mmCIF file of C-alpha atoms in Angstrom:
data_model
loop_
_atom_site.group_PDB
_atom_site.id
_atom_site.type_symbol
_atom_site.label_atom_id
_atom_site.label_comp_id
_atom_site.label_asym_id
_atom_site.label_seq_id
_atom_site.Cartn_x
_atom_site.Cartn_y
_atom_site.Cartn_z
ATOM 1 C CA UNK A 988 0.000 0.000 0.000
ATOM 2 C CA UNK A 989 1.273 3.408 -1.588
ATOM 3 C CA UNK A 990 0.595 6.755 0.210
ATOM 4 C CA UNK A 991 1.557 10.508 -1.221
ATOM 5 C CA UNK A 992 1.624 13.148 1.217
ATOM 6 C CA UNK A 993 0.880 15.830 -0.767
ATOM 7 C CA UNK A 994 2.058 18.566 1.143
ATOM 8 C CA UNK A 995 5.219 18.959 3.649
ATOM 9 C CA UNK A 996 7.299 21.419 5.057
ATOM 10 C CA UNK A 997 10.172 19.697 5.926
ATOM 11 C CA UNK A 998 13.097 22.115 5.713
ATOM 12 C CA UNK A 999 11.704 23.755 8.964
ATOM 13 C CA UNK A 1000 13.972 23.990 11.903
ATOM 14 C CA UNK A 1001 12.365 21.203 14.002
ATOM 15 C CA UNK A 1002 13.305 18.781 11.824
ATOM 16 C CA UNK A 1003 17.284 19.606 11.358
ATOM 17 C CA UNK A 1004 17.965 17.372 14.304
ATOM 18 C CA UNK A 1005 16.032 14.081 13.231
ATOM 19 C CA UNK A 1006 15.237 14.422 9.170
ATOM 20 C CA UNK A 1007 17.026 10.740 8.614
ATOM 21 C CA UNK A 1008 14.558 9.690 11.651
ATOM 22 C CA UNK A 1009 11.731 11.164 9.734
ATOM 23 C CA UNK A 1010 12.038 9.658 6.450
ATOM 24 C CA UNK A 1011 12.846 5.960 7.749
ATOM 25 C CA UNK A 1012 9.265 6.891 10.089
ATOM 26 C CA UNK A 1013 7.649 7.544 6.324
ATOM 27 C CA UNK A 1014 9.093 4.632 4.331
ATOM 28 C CA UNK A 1015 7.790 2.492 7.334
ATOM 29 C CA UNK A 1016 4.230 3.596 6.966
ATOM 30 C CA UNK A 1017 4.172 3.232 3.430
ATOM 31 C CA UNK A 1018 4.539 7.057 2.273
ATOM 32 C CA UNK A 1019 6.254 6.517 -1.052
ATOM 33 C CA UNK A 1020 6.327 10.031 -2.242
ATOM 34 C CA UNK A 1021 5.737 13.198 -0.787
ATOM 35 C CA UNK A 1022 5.463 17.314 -2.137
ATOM 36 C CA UNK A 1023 7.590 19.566 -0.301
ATOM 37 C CA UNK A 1024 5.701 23.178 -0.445
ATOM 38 C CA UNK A 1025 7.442 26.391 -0.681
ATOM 39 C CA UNK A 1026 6.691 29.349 1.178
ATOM 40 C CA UNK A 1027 9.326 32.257 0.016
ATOM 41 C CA UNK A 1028 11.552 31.564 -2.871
ATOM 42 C CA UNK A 1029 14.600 32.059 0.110
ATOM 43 C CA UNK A 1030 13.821 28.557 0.881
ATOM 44 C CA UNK A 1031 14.479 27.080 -2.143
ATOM 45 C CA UNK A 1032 18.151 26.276 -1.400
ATOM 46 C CA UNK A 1033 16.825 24.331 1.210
ATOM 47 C CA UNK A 1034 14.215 22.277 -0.019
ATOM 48 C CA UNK A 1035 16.515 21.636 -3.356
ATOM 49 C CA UNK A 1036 18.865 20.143 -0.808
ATOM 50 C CA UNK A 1037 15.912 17.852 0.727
ATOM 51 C CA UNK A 1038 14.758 16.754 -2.358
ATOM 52 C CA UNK A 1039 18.430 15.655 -3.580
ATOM 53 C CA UNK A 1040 18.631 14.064 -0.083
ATOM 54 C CA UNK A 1041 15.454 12.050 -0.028
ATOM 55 C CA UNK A 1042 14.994 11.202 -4.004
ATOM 56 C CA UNK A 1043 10.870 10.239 -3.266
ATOM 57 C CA UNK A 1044 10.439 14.452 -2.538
ATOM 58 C CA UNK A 1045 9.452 16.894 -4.908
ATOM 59 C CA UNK A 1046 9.263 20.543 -4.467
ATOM 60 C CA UNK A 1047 7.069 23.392 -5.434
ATOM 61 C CA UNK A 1048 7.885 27.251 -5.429
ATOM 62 C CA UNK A 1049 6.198 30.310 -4.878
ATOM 63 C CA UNK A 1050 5.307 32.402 -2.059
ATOM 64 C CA UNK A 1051 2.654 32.340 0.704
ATOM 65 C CA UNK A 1052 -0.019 34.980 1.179
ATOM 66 C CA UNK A 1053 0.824 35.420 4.840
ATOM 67 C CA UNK A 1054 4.528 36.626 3.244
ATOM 68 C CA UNK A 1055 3.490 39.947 0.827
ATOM 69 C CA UNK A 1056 5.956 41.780 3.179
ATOM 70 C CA UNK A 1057 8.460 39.740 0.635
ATOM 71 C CA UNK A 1058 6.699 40.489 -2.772
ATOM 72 C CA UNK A 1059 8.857 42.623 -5.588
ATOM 73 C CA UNK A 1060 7.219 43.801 -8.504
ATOM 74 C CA UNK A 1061 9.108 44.822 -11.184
ATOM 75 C CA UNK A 1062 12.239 43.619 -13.044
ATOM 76 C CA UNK A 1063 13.926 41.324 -11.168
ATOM 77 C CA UNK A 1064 11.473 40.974 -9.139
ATOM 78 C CA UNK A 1065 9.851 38.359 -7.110
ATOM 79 C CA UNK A 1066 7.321 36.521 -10.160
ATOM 80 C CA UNK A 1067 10.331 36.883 -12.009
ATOM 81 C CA UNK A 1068 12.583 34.969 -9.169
ATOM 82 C CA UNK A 1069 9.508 32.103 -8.901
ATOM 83 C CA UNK A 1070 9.583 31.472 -12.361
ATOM 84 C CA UNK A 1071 13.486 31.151 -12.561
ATOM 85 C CA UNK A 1072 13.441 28.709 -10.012
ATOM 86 C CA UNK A 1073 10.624 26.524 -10.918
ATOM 87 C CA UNK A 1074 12.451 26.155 -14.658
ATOM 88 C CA UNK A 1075 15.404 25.641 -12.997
ATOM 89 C CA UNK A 1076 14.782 22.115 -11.783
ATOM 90 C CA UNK A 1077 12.980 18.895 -12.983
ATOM 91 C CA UNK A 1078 12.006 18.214 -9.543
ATOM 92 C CA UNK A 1079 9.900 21.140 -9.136
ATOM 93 C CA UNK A 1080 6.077 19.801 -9.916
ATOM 94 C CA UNK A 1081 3.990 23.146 -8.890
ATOM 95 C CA UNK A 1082 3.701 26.451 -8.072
ATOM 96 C CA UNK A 1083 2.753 27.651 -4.201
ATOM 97 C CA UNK A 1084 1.925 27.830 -1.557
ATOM 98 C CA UNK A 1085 0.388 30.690 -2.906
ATOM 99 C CA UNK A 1086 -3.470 32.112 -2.867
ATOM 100 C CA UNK A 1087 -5.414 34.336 0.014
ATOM 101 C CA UNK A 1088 -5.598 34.412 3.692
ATOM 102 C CA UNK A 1089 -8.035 37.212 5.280
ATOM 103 C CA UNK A 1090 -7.932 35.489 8.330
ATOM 104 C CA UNK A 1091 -4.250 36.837 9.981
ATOM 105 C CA UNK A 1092 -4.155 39.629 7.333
ATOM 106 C CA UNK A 1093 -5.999 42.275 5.693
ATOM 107 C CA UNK A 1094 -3.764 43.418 2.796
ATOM 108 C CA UNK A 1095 -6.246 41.614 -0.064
ATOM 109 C CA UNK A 1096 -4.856 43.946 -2.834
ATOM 110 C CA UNK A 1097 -1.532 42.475 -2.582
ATOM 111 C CA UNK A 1098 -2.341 39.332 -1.862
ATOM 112 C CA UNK A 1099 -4.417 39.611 -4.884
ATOM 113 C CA UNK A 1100 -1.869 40.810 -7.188
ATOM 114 C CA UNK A 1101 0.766 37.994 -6.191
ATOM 115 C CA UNK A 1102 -2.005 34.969 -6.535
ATOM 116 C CA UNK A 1103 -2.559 36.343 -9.954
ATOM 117 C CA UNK A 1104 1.215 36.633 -11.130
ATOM 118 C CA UNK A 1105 2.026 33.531 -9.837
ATOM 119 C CA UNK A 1106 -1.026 31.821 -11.682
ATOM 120 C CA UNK A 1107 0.268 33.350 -14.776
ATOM 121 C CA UNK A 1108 3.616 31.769 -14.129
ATOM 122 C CA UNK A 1109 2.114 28.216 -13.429
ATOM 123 C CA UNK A 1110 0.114 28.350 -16.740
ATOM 124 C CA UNK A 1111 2.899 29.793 -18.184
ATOM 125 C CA UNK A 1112 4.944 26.195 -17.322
ATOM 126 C CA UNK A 1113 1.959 24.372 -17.530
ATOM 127 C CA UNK A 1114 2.523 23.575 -13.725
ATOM 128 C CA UNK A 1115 -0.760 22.781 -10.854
ATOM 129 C CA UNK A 1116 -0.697 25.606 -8.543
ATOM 130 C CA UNK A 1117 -0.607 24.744 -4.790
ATOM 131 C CA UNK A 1118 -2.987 27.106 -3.044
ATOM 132 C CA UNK A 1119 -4.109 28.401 0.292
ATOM 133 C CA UNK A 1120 -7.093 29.822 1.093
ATOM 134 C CA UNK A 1121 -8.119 30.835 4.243
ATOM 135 C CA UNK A 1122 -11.398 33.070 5.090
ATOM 136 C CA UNK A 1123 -11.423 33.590 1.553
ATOM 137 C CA UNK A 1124 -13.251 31.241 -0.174
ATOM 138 C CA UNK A 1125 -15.749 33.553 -2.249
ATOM 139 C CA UNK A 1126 -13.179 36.057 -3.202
ATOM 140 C CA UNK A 1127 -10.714 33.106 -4.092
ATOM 141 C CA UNK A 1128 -13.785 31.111 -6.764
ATOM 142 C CA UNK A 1129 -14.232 34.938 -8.011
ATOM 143 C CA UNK A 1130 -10.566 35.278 -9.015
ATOM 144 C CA UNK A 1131 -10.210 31.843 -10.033
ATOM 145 C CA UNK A 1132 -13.346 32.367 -12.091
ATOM 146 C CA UNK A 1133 -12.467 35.627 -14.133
ATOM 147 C CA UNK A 1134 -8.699 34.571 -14.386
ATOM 148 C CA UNK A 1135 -9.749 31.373 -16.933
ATOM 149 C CA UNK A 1136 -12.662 33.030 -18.466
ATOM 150 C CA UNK A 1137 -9.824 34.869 -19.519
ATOM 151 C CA UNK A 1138 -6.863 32.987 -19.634
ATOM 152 C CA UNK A 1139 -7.763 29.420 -19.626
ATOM 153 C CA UNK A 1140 -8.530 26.234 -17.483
ATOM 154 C CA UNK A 1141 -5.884 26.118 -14.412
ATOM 155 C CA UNK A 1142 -4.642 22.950 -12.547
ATOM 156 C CA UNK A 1143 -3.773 22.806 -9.194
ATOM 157 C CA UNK A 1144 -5.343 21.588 -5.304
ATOM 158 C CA UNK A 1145 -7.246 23.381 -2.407
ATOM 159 C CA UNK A 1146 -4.570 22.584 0.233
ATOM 160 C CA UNK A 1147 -5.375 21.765 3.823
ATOM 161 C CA UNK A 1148 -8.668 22.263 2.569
ATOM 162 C CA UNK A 1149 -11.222 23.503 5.608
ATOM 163 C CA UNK A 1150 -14.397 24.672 3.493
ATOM 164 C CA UNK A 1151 -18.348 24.207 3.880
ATOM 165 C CA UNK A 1152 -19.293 21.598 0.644
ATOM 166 C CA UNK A 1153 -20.609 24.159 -0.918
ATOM 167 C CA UNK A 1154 -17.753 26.137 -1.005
ATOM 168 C CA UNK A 1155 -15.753 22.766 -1.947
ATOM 169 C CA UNK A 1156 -18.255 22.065 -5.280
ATOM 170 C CA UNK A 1157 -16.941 25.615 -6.546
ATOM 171 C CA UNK A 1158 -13.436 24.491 -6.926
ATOM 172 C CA UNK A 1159 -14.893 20.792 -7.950
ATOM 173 C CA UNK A 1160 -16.853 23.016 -10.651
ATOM 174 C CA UNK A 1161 -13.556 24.801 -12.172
ATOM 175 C CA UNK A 1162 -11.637 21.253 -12.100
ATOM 176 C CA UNK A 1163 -9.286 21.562 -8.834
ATOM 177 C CA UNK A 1164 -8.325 18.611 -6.277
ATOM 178 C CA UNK A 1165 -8.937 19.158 -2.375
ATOM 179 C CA UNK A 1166 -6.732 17.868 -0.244
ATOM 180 C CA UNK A 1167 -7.511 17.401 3.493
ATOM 181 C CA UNK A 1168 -5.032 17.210 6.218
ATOM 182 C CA UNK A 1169 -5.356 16.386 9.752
ATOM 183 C CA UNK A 1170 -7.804 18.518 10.201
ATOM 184 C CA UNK A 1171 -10.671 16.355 9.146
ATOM 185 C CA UNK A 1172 -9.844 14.210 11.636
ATOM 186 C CA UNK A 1173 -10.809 16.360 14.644
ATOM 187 C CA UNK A 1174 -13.812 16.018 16.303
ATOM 188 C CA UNK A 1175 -15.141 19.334 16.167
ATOM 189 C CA UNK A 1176 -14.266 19.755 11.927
ATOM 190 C CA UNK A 1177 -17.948 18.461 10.887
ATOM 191 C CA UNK A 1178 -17.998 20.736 7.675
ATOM 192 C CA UNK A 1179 -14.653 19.166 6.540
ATOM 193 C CA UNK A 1180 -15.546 15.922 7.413
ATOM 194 C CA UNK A 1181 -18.487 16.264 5.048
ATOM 195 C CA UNK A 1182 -16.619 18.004 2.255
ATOM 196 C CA UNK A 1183 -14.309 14.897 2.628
ATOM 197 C CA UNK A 1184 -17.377 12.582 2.097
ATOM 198 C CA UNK A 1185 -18.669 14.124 -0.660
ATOM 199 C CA UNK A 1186 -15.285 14.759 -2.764
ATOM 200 C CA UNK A 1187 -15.439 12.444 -6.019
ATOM 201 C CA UNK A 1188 -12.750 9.915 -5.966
ATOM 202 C CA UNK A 1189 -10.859 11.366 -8.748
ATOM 203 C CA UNK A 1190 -10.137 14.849 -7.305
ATOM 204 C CA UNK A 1191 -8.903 13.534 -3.296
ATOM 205 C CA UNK A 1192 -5.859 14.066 -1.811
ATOM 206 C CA UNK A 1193 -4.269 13.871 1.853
ATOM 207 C CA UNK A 1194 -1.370 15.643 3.446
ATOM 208 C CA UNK A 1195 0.026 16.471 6.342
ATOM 209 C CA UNK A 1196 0.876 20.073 6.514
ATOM 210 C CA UNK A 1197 3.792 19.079 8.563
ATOM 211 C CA UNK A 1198 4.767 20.407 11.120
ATOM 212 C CA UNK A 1199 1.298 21.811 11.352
ATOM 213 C CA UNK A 1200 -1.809 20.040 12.092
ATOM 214 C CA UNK A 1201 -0.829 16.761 13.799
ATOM 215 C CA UNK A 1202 -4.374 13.984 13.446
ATOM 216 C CA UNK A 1203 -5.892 12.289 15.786
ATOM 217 C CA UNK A 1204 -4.562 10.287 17.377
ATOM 218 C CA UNK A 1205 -1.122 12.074 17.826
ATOM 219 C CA UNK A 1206 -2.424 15.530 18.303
ATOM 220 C CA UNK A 1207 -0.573 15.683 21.459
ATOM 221 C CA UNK A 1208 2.596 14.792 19.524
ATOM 222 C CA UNK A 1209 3.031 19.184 18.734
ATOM 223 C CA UNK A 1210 5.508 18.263 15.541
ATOM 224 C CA UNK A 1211 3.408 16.513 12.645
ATOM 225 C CA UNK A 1212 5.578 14.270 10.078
ATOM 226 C CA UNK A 1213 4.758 12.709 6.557
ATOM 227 C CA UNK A 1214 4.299 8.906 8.579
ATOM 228 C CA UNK A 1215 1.031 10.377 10.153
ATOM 229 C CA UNK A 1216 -0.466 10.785 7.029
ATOM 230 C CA UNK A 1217 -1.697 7.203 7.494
ATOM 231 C CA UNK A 1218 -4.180 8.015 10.071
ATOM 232 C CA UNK A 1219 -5.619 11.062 7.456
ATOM 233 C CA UNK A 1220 -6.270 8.806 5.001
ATOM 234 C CA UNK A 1221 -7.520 6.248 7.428
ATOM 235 C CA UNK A 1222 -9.884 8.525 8.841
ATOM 236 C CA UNK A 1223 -10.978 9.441 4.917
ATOM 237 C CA UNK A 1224 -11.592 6.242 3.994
ATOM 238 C CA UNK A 1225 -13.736 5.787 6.901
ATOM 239 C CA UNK A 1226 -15.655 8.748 6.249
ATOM 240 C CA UNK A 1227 -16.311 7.479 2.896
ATOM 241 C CA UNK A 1228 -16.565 3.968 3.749
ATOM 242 C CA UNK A 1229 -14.091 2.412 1.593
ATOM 243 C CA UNK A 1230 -11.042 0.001 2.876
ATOM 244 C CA UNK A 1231 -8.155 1.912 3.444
ATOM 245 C CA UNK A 1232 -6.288 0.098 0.470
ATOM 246 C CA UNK A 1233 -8.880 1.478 -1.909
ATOM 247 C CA UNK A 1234 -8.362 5.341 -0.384
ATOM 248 C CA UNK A 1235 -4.925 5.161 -1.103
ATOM 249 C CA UNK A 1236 -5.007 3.827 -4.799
ATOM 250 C CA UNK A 1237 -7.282 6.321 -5.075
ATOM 251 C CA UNK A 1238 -5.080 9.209 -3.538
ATOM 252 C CA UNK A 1239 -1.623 8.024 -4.612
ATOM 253 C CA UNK A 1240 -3.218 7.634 -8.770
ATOM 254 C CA UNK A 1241 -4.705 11.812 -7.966
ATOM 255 C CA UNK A 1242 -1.150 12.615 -6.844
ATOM 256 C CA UNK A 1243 0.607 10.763 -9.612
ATOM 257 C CA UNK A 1244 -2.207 12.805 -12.245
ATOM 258 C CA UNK A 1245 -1.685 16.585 -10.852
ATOM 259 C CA UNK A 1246 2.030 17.109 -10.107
ATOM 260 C CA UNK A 1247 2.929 14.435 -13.025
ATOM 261 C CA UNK A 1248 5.223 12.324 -10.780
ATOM 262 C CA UNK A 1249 6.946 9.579 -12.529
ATOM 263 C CA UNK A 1250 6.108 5.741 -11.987
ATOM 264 C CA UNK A 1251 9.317 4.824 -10.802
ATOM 265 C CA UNK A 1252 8.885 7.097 -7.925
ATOM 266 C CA UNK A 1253 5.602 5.540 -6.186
ATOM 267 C CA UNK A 1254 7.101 2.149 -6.534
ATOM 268 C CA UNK A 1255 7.378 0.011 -3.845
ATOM 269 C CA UNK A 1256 11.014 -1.011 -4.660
ATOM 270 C CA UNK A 1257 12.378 2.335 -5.509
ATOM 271 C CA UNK A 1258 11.483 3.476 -1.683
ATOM 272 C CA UNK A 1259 12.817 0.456 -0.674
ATOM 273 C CA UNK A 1260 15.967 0.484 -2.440
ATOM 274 C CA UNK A 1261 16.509 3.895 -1.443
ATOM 275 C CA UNK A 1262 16.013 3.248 2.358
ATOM 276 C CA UNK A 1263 18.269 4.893 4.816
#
């Protein structure tokens, strides 16, 4: 049994000490690949490094919406430094996290302005986008909607995804994936819970957000890690009320489909051969 943890934040601090530890912890619960997100291009150096490490990680690029303190326009600025980096390396399989978060922060107009460039640069590479949206949901479809009446269809997935299902069918409408972390697991996270039932299987995906969001039943274990991505997608499939070996066919084929990871990759062998 194949799982992808679709998104991972793995060059953080808390994981310099143990990142060996971590990855034998994945490969042991049966995480075969995994997408390292990107939150400011400054990180790149890093994750470039993981990725060369651990040869089942791929990496994204682009900057979070939380970080507009960091966006350039201009020449040389910072679409310009995103799009250099995502051409600069076959391992790079989307753009983000990028998109809109009115929850912590109130300066839309930016925010605005660097979710559209960095769509621009995603179609422009035909690469998925990787994209956040927090308290933003309406404002988010809106964009999304003008930008491809406009431009064209765009790929990509509704990370940690935390909306109502009817906020979830207008993304499912303009062809995205949601992907649902260890959020849906907690007790209180009805709405997700129900977006995660009603999802087709086509467009799923699970993550962990690590170091964020640890499931249940670690969630007094305060640093999340790709292995607990198991107990996401066991909690999915029984939401959905599927066998867990179904769920992750399911999610590890939706994976392979968005970020176009190669074969060899999710096989069973290649992790294996490749254990620490």
């Amino acid at each position: 049994m194949r799982l992808v943890d679709t998104h991972v934040h793995l060059n953080f601090d808390s994981f310099d000490v143990d990142r060996d530890e971590i990855a034998r912890a994945w490969r042991e619960a049966g995480v075969s690949h995994l997408v390292h997100s990107c939150v400011d291009p400054s990180e790149f150096v890093k994750i470039q490094a993981i990725a060369q490490r651990y040869p089942e990680v791929s990496i994204s690029v682009g900057l979070h919406p939380l970080d507009m303190d960091k966006w350039v326009t201009g020449a040389g600025g910072t679409a310009e430094k995103i799009a250099a980096l995502a051409a600069s390396d076959a391992k790079v399989v989307a753009i983000g996290e990028m998109g809109l978060d009115f929850f912590k922060s109130s300066d839309r107009a930016v925010q605005t302005e660097a979710f559209l460039a960095q769509l621009t640069i995603a179609q422009s590479l035909d690469l998925p986008v990787i994209i956040h949206c927090r308290d933003a949901a309406e404002e988010m479809a809106d964009l999304l909607r003008v930008f491809i009446a406009e431009h064209g269809s765009v790929k990509g997935v509704m990370h940690c995804w935390t909306g109502t299902p009817a906020e979830t069918q207008k993304f499912l409408d303009m062809g995205f994936f949601i992907s649902f972390s260890g959020i849906v697991t907690f007790k209180s996270a009805q709405q997700v819970k129900a977006s995660a039932q009603m999802v087709p299987s086509d467009r799923i995906l699970i993550e962990t957000d690590c170091p964020f969001l640890s499931p249940v039943p670690k969630r007094k274990e305060k640093r999340n890690q790709p292995a607990f991505v198991r107990h996401v997608a066991e909690h999915i499939a029984e939401l959905r009320k599927i066998s867990m070996t179904d769920l992750a066919m399911q999610t590890t084929r939706n994976a392979q489909q968005l970020f176009n990871l190669p074969v060899e990759l999710l096989a069973e062998e290649d992790v294996s051969k490749n254990a620490i």
